[in-house]
């Protein structure tokens, strides 16, 4: 079955980015969230992203208008009933995802592909909640979605090869490079990245160096474009903590134990750029100011 319509559940920074690249690829997109204000903010984010592409000559004005014309928003999951591919991009919490997939699995049409953008939660577990494990798969995009070329493709224990093949084709049409990885906690990306971020937080907690020095060592010595503490702010400290907890619980190994400093900052609501304060402070546009 040809994929014509892509449904995206969750209109945050990941969901809005997925909606944009799907629409740019020519798919009709239905972007769903529980909040009208979040949907409006998502459309504003997409417009700004497309404007930057337009200014750089990467798209034409006609491309911009056509992309926006392919996106419609909704507050109702039922509007995804005819979608050919549904991508979930909500909070990184298994309980929330379970509740959503139990509903989506019941309302999606029988041939629809069901995909989660989870960055760490086992796909086999989420597939079971959907009731259609052979049509369920992990499709992990990276932030910012319009710029980052990678999609991790993760098959669950019962995911059909045909499901994998169609998702790989869709990712390529969206201009991404799909790489298949196995269904282990954190997959590849976050199994490697999050312990590094967690260790940087521990180094800060222990007073090994200042946050500026820790980030500077990784930028200047390891040629990373962004230091691990600034990257944690960019990802969201609550998301970092959730992923570390999945790794710790999934592997049962204390090398994945979340830093007490990370846990304390999340408890204090210091979540990074999205709240204006994490390891650094940010203005209302998300620019680092201190």
mmCIF file of C-alpha atoms in Angstrom:
data_model
loop_
_atom_site.group_PDB
_atom_site.id
_atom_site.type_symbol
_atom_site.label_atom_id
_atom_site.label_comp_id
_atom_site.label_asym_id
_atom_site.label_seq_id
_atom_site.Cartn_x
_atom_site.Cartn_y
_atom_site.Cartn_z
ATOM 1 C CA UNK A 1 0.000 0.000 0.000
ATOM 2 C CA UNK A 2 1.307 3.413 -0.947
ATOM 3 C CA UNK A 3 1.726 5.919 1.865
ATOM 4 C CA UNK A 4 -0.213 9.076 1.021
ATOM 5 C CA UNK A 5 -1.159 10.514 4.408
ATOM 6 C CA UNK A 6 1.048 10.740 7.490
ATOM 7 C CA UNK A 7 -0.478 11.316 10.902
ATOM 8 C CA UNK A 8 1.702 12.832 13.624
ATOM 9 C CA UNK A 9 0.619 12.746 17.273
ATOM 10 C CA UNK A 10 2.322 15.365 19.436
ATOM 11 C CA UNK A 11 3.048 18.861 18.135
ATOM 12 C CA UNK A 12 6.144 19.658 20.194
ATOM 13 C CA UNK A 13 9.558 20.302 18.673
ATOM 14 C CA UNK A 14 9.893 16.729 17.401
ATOM 15 C CA UNK A 15 6.333 16.336 16.143
ATOM 16 C CA UNK A 16 6.330 19.676 14.348
ATOM 17 C CA UNK A 17 9.622 18.788 12.684
ATOM 18 C CA UNK A 18 8.327 15.393 11.560
ATOM 19 C CA UNK A 19 5.183 17.037 10.189
ATOM 20 C CA UNK A 20 7.318 19.515 8.247
ATOM 21 C CA UNK A 21 9.614 16.980 6.579
ATOM 22 C CA UNK A 22 6.666 14.719 5.734
ATOM 23 C CA UNK A 23 4.804 17.618 4.125
ATOM 24 C CA UNK A 24 7.926 18.736 2.251
ATOM 25 C CA UNK A 25 8.176 15.183 0.890
ATOM 26 C CA UNK A 26 4.703 15.536 -0.606
ATOM 27 C CA UNK A 27 2.689 13.622 1.964
ATOM 28 C CA UNK A 28 -0.584 14.921 3.295
ATOM 29 C CA UNK A 29 -0.116 15.479 7.033
ATOM 30 C CA UNK A 30 -2.546 15.470 9.942
ATOM 31 C CA UNK A 31 -0.864 16.911 13.050
ATOM 32 C CA UNK A 32 -2.725 16.105 16.272
ATOM 33 C CA UNK A 33 -2.300 17.448 19.791
ATOM 34 C CA UNK A 34 -4.527 17.988 22.822
ATOM 35 C CA UNK A 35 -3.836 21.737 22.883
ATOM 36 C CA UNK A 36 -4.848 24.306 20.284
ATOM 37 C CA UNK A 37 -2.106 26.658 21.482
ATOM 38 C CA UNK A 38 0.537 23.936 20.996
ATOM 39 C CA UNK A 39 -0.742 23.349 17.453
ATOM 40 C CA UNK A 40 -0.595 27.066 16.693
ATOM 41 C CA UNK A 41 2.946 27.254 18.044
ATOM 42 C CA UNK A 42 3.913 24.224 15.936
ATOM 43 C CA UNK A 43 2.637 25.891 12.760
ATOM 44 C CA UNK A 44 4.573 29.052 13.631
ATOM 45 C CA UNK A 45 7.722 26.965 14.125
ATOM 46 C CA UNK A 46 7.200 25.256 10.764
ATOM 47 C CA UNK A 47 6.686 28.607 9.022
ATOM 48 C CA UNK A 48 9.908 29.996 10.519
ATOM 49 C CA UNK A 49 11.836 26.892 9.489
ATOM 50 C CA UNK A 50 10.537 27.080 5.939
ATOM 51 C CA UNK A 51 11.333 30.811 5.838
ATOM 52 C CA UNK A 52 14.947 30.050 6.701
ATOM 53 C CA UNK A 53 15.105 27.464 3.916
ATOM 54 C CA UNK A 54 13.598 30.031 1.562
ATOM 55 C CA UNK A 55 16.149 32.682 2.534
ATOM 56 C CA UNK A 56 18.981 30.211 1.892
ATOM 57 C CA UNK A 57 17.581 29.253 -1.499
ATOM 58 C CA UNK A 58 16.909 25.649 -0.526
ATOM 59 C CA UNK A 59 13.207 25.908 -1.409
ATOM 60 C CA UNK A 60 11.070 28.227 -3.518
ATOM 61 C CA UNK A 61 8.112 30.316 -2.406
ATOM 62 C CA UNK A 62 5.891 27.806 -4.194
ATOM 63 C CA UNK A 63 7.503 24.952 -2.220
ATOM 64 C CA UNK A 64 6.854 26.827 1.017
ATOM 65 C CA UNK A 65 3.184 27.400 0.278
ATOM 66 C CA UNK A 66 2.662 23.851 -0.984
ATOM 67 C CA UNK A 67 4.239 22.394 2.168
ATOM 68 C CA UNK A 68 2.034 24.465 4.465
ATOM 69 C CA UNK A 69 -0.994 23.568 2.370
ATOM 70 C CA UNK A 70 -0.406 19.863 2.994
ATOM 71 C CA UNK A 71 -0.558 20.233 6.803
ATOM 72 C CA UNK A 72 -3.808 20.307 8.719
ATOM 73 C CA UNK A 73 -4.140 20.256 12.481
ATOM 74 C CA UNK A 74 -6.637 18.553 14.738
ATOM 75 C CA UNK A 75 -7.496 17.988 18.386
ATOM 76 C CA UNK A 76 -9.075 14.589 17.601
ATOM 77 C CA UNK A 77 -7.235 11.290 17.305
ATOM 78 C CA UNK A 78 -10.174 10.048 15.254
ATOM 79 C CA UNK A 79 -8.968 12.235 12.381
ATOM 80 C CA UNK A 80 -6.088 9.756 11.964
ATOM 81 C CA UNK A 81 -8.424 6.890 11.072
ATOM 82 C CA UNK A 82 -7.477 7.040 7.379
ATOM 83 C CA UNK A 83 -3.753 7.795 7.806
ATOM 84 C CA UNK A 84 -1.382 5.347 6.083
ATOM 85 C CA UNK A 85 1.476 6.011 8.511
ATOM 86 C CA UNK A 86 1.000 7.264 12.080
ATOM 87 C CA UNK A 87 4.041 8.582 13.954
ATOM 88 C CA UNK A 88 3.758 9.126 17.709
ATOM 89 C CA UNK A 89 5.977 11.886 19.133
ATOM 90 C CA UNK A 90 4.680 12.498 22.646
ATOM 91 C CA UNK A 91 6.449 12.633 26.018
ATOM 92 C CA UNK A 92 9.091 9.949 26.683
ATOM 93 C CA UNK A 93 6.964 8.057 29.197
ATOM 94 C CA UNK A 94 5.917 4.445 28.666
ATOM 95 C CA UNK A 95 2.650 4.831 30.535
ATOM 96 C CA UNK A 96 1.554 7.778 28.401
ATOM 97 C CA UNK A 97 2.608 6.011 25.225
ATOM 98 C CA UNK A 98 0.784 2.844 26.253
ATOM 99 C CA UNK A 99 -2.474 4.725 26.782
ATOM 100 C CA UNK A 100 -2.108 6.457 23.426
ATOM 101 C CA UNK A 101 -1.231 3.332 21.450
ATOM 102 C CA UNK A 102 -4.102 1.373 22.927
ATOM 103 C CA UNK A 103 -6.399 4.055 21.455
ATOM 104 C CA UNK A 104 -4.538 4.460 18.170
ATOM 105 C CA UNK A 105 -4.329 0.740 17.576
ATOM 106 C CA UNK A 106 -8.097 0.490 17.857
ATOM 107 C CA UNK A 107 -8.927 3.353 15.499
ATOM 108 C CA UNK A 108 -6.210 3.073 12.815
ATOM 109 C CA UNK A 109 -7.161 1.307 9.610
ATOM 110 C CA UNK A 110 -6.017 -2.287 9.262
ATOM 111 C CA UNK A 111 -3.168 -1.654 6.831
ATOM 112 C CA UNK A 112 -1.727 1.461 8.514
ATOM 113 C CA UNK A 113 1.885 1.477 9.702
ATOM 114 C CA UNK A 114 2.260 2.481 13.354
ATOM 115 C CA UNK A 115 5.544 4.120 14.342
ATOM 116 C CA UNK A 116 6.920 5.563 17.553
ATOM 117 C CA UNK A 117 9.522 8.315 17.684
ATOM 118 C CA UNK A 118 10.608 7.066 21.114
ATOM 119 C CA UNK A 119 14.295 7.591 21.780
ATOM 120 C CA UNK A 120 14.722 4.755 24.291
ATOM 121 C CA UNK A 121 11.601 2.723 25.174
ATOM 122 C CA UNK A 122 11.583 -0.830 23.755
ATOM 123 C CA UNK A 123 9.576 -1.069 20.545
ATOM 124 C CA UNK A 124 8.429 -4.626 21.321
ATOM 125 C CA UNK A 125 6.587 -3.369 24.418
ATOM 126 C CA UNK A 126 4.921 -0.466 22.601
ATOM 127 C CA UNK A 127 3.969 -2.767 19.724
ATOM 128 C CA UNK A 128 2.091 -5.043 22.105
ATOM 129 C CA UNK A 129 0.016 -2.127 23.392
ATOM 130 C CA UNK A 130 -1.029 -1.223 19.834
ATOM 131 C CA UNK A 131 -2.546 -4.639 19.178
ATOM 132 C CA UNK A 132 -0.825 -4.749 15.773
ATOM 133 C CA UNK A 133 2.814 -5.679 16.459
ATOM 134 C CA UNK A 134 3.508 -6.776 12.880
ATOM 135 C CA UNK A 135 2.713 -3.228 11.682
ATOM 136 C CA UNK A 136 4.536 -1.458 14.518
ATOM 137 C CA UNK A 137 8.062 -0.039 14.293
ATOM 138 C CA UNK A 138 10.406 2.528 15.810
ATOM 139 C CA UNK A 139 11.126 5.589 13.689
ATOM 140 C CA UNK A 140 13.488 7.738 15.767
ATOM 141 C CA UNK A 141 14.107 11.168 14.240
ATOM 142 C CA UNK A 142 16.696 13.615 15.583
ATOM 143 C CA UNK A 143 16.356 17.226 16.637
ATOM 144 C CA UNK A 144 16.101 19.552 14.770
ATOM 145 C CA UNK A 145 14.253 17.207 12.439
ATOM 146 C CA UNK A 146 14.378 19.403 9.294
ATOM 147 C CA UNK A 147 18.197 19.535 9.504
ATOM 148 C CA UNK A 148 19.310 16.206 10.965
ATOM 149 C CA UNK A 149 19.675 13.459 8.328
ATOM 150 C CA UNK A 150 19.398 10.346 10.528
ATOM 151 C CA UNK A 151 16.397 8.170 11.339
ATOM 152 C CA UNK A 152 16.981 5.128 13.541
ATOM 153 C CA UNK A 153 14.678 2.341 12.352
ATOM 154 C CA UNK A 154 13.934 -0.222 15.067
ATOM 155 C CA UNK A 155 11.999 -3.428 14.470
ATOM 156 C CA UNK A 156 10.224 -5.046 17.382
ATOM 157 C CA UNK A 157 10.214 -8.801 17.898
ATOM 158 C CA UNK A 158 7.148 -9.213 15.648
ATOM 159 C CA UNK A 159 7.584 -6.344 13.184
ATOM 160 C CA UNK A 160 7.083 -7.563 9.613
ATOM 161 C CA UNK A 161 9.795 -7.038 7.020
ATOM 162 C CA UNK A 162 7.249 -5.312 4.787
ATOM 163 C CA UNK A 163 6.637 -2.748 7.546
ATOM 164 C CA UNK A 164 10.369 -2.103 7.802
ATOM 165 C CA UNK A 165 10.694 -1.738 4.042
ATOM 166 C CA UNK A 166 7.868 0.793 3.770
ATOM 167 C CA UNK A 167 9.226 2.885 6.638
ATOM 168 C CA UNK A 168 12.725 2.890 5.123
ATOM 169 C CA UNK A 169 11.230 4.061 1.830
ATOM 170 C CA UNK A 170 9.221 6.796 3.571
ATOM 171 C CA UNK A 171 12.261 8.018 5.517
ATOM 172 C CA UNK A 172 14.286 8.270 2.312
ATOM 173 C CA UNK A 173 11.494 10.182 0.612
ATOM 174 C CA UNK A 174 11.657 12.628 3.540
ATOM 175 C CA UNK A 175 15.336 13.164 2.745
ATOM 176 C CA UNK A 176 16.616 11.094 5.669
ATOM 177 C CA UNK A 177 19.166 8.303 5.963
ATOM 178 C CA UNK A 178 17.480 5.347 7.709
ATOM 179 C CA UNK A 179 19.778 3.057 9.707
ATOM 180 C CA UNK A 180 18.345 -0.121 11.208
ATOM 181 C CA UNK A 181 19.299 -0.944 14.801
ATOM 182 C CA UNK A 182 18.186 -3.633 17.232
ATOM 183 C CA UNK A 183 15.511 -3.227 19.887
ATOM 184 C CA UNK A 184 17.605 -2.667 23.008
ATOM 185 C CA UNK A 185 17.060 0.140 25.568
ATOM 186 C CA UNK A 186 18.316 3.436 24.129
ATOM 187 C CA UNK A 187 18.943 1.745 20.751
ATOM 188 C CA UNK A 188 22.370 3.010 19.553
ATOM 189 C CA UNK A 189 22.137 6.799 19.684
ATOM 190 C CA UNK A 190 21.056 7.268 23.278
ATOM 191 C CA UNK A 191 22.885 4.239 24.621
ATOM 192 C CA UNK A 192 26.061 6.091 23.624
ATOM 193 C CA UNK A 193 25.017 9.732 24.022
ATOM 194 C CA UNK A 194 23.115 9.790 27.305
ATOM 195 C CA UNK A 195 25.797 8.149 29.477
ATOM 196 C CA UNK A 196 28.239 10.777 28.151
ATOM 197 C CA UNK A 197 25.840 13.578 29.093
ATOM 198 C CA UNK A 198 25.172 11.942 32.469
ATOM 199 C CA UNK A 199 28.917 11.669 33.147
ATOM 200 C CA UNK A 200 29.384 15.348 32.258
ATOM 201 C CA UNK A 201 26.686 16.201 34.802
ATOM 202 C CA UNK A 202 28.446 14.054 37.399
ATOM 203 C CA UNK A 203 31.756 15.819 36.652
ATOM 204 C CA UNK A 204 30.019 19.143 37.258
ATOM 205 C CA UNK A 205 28.442 17.856 40.497
ATOM 206 C CA UNK A 206 31.833 16.640 41.747
ATOM 207 C CA UNK A 207 33.489 19.966 40.951
ATOM 208 C CA UNK A 208 35.885 18.524 38.390
ATOM 209 C CA UNK A 209 35.437 21.645 36.251
ATOM 210 C CA UNK A 210 32.987 24.443 35.536
ATOM 211 C CA UNK A 211 30.182 23.919 33.065
ATOM 212 C CA UNK A 212 31.987 26.164 30.571
ATOM 213 C CA UNK A 213 35.187 24.141 30.889
ATOM 214 C CA UNK A 214 33.401 20.789 30.560
ATOM 215 C CA UNK A 215 31.596 21.926 27.430
ATOM 216 C CA UNK A 216 34.731 23.605 26.098
ATOM 217 C CA UNK A 217 36.803 20.430 26.435
ATOM 218 C CA UNK A 218 34.312 18.488 24.330
ATOM 219 C CA UNK A 219 33.941 21.220 21.718
ATOM 220 C CA UNK A 220 37.606 22.119 21.348
ATOM 221 C CA UNK A 221 39.237 18.798 22.168
ATOM 222 C CA UNK A 222 36.715 16.353 20.672
ATOM 223 C CA UNK A 223 35.362 18.619 17.905
ATOM 224 C CA UNK A 224 31.770 18.279 19.144
ATOM 225 C CA UNK A 225 29.561 21.087 17.794
ATOM 226 C CA UNK A 226 27.969 21.526 21.229
ATOM 227 C CA UNK A 227 29.149 20.634 24.730
ATOM 228 C CA UNK A 228 27.253 17.903 26.625
ATOM 229 C CA UNK A 229 25.716 20.244 29.207
ATOM 230 C CA UNK A 230 24.462 22.666 26.574
ATOM 231 C CA UNK A 231 23.203 19.687 24.571
ATOM 232 C CA UNK A 232 21.322 18.421 27.630
ATOM 233 C CA UNK A 233 19.624 21.815 27.871
ATOM 234 C CA UNK A 234 18.755 21.602 24.187
ATOM 235 C CA UNK A 235 17.267 18.097 24.522
ATOM 236 C CA UNK A 236 15.499 18.845 27.813
ATOM 237 C CA UNK A 237 16.748 17.615 31.184
ATOM 238 C CA UNK A 238 13.465 15.804 31.831
ATOM 239 C CA UNK A 239 13.951 13.837 28.615
ATOM 240 C CA UNK A 240 17.572 13.072 29.536
ATOM 241 C CA UNK A 241 16.451 11.787 32.930
ATOM 242 C CA UNK A 242 13.674 9.665 31.405
ATOM 243 C CA UNK A 243 16.113 8.045 28.979
ATOM 244 C CA UNK A 244 18.685 7.359 31.683
ATOM 245 C CA UNK A 245 15.982 5.728 33.789
ATOM 246 C CA UNK A 246 14.993 3.499 30.842
ATOM 247 C CA UNK A 247 18.650 2.489 30.391
ATOM 248 C CA UNK A 248 19.136 1.875 34.123
ATOM 249 C CA UNK A 249 15.965 -0.171 34.423
ATOM 250 C CA UNK A 250 16.396 -1.981 31.111
ATOM 251 C CA UNK A 251 19.983 -3.129 31.644
ATOM 252 C CA UNK A 252 19.974 -3.333 35.449
ATOM 253 C CA UNK A 253 23.489 -1.860 35.485
ATOM 254 C CA UNK A 254 24.456 1.017 37.784
ATOM 255 C CA UNK A 255 26.710 2.505 35.137
ATOM 256 C CA UNK A 256 23.443 3.934 33.785
ATOM 257 C CA UNK A 257 22.317 5.383 37.138
ATOM 258 C CA UNK A 258 21.096 8.970 36.606
ATOM 259 C CA UNK A 259 23.211 11.646 38.240
ATOM 260 C CA UNK A 260 21.653 13.019 41.457
ATOM 261 C CA UNK A 261 22.254 16.520 40.068
ATOM 262 C CA UNK A 262 20.217 15.707 36.955
ATOM 263 C CA UNK A 263 17.392 14.386 39.094
ATOM 264 C CA UNK A 264 17.471 17.441 41.383
ATOM 265 C CA UNK A 265 17.376 19.903 38.476
ATOM 266 C CA UNK A 266 14.368 18.147 36.968
ATOM 267 C CA UNK A 267 12.620 18.228 40.348
ATOM 268 C CA UNK A 268 13.268 21.979 40.456
ATOM 269 C CA UNK A 269 11.773 22.489 37.001
ATOM 270 C CA UNK A 270 15.114 23.548 35.496
ATOM 271 C CA UNK A 271 14.622 21.657 32.261
ATOM 272 C CA UNK A 272 16.853 23.621 29.910
ATOM 273 C CA UNK A 273 16.069 25.808 26.956
ATOM 274 C CA UNK A 274 12.329 25.090 26.953
ATOM 275 C CA UNK A 275 11.929 26.517 30.471
ATOM 276 C CA UNK A 276 14.507 29.292 30.081
ATOM 277 C CA UNK A 277 16.931 27.793 32.571
ATOM 278 C CA UNK A 278 18.955 24.610 32.897
ATOM 279 C CA UNK A 279 22.729 24.489 33.088
ATOM 280 C CA UNK A 280 22.573 27.802 31.226
ATOM 281 C CA UNK A 281 19.914 30.505 30.914
ATOM 282 C CA UNK A 282 17.977 31.372 27.757
ATOM 283 C CA UNK A 283 15.849 34.242 26.444
ATOM 284 C CA UNK A 284 12.281 33.866 25.187
ATOM 285 C CA UNK A 285 13.574 32.877 21.722
ATOM 286 C CA UNK A 286 15.726 30.092 23.138
ATOM 287 C CA UNK A 287 19.033 31.910 22.682
ATOM 288 C CA UNK A 288 21.649 31.271 25.381
ATOM 289 C CA UNK A 289 22.257 34.399 27.457
ATOM 290 C CA UNK A 290 24.198 33.114 30.438
#
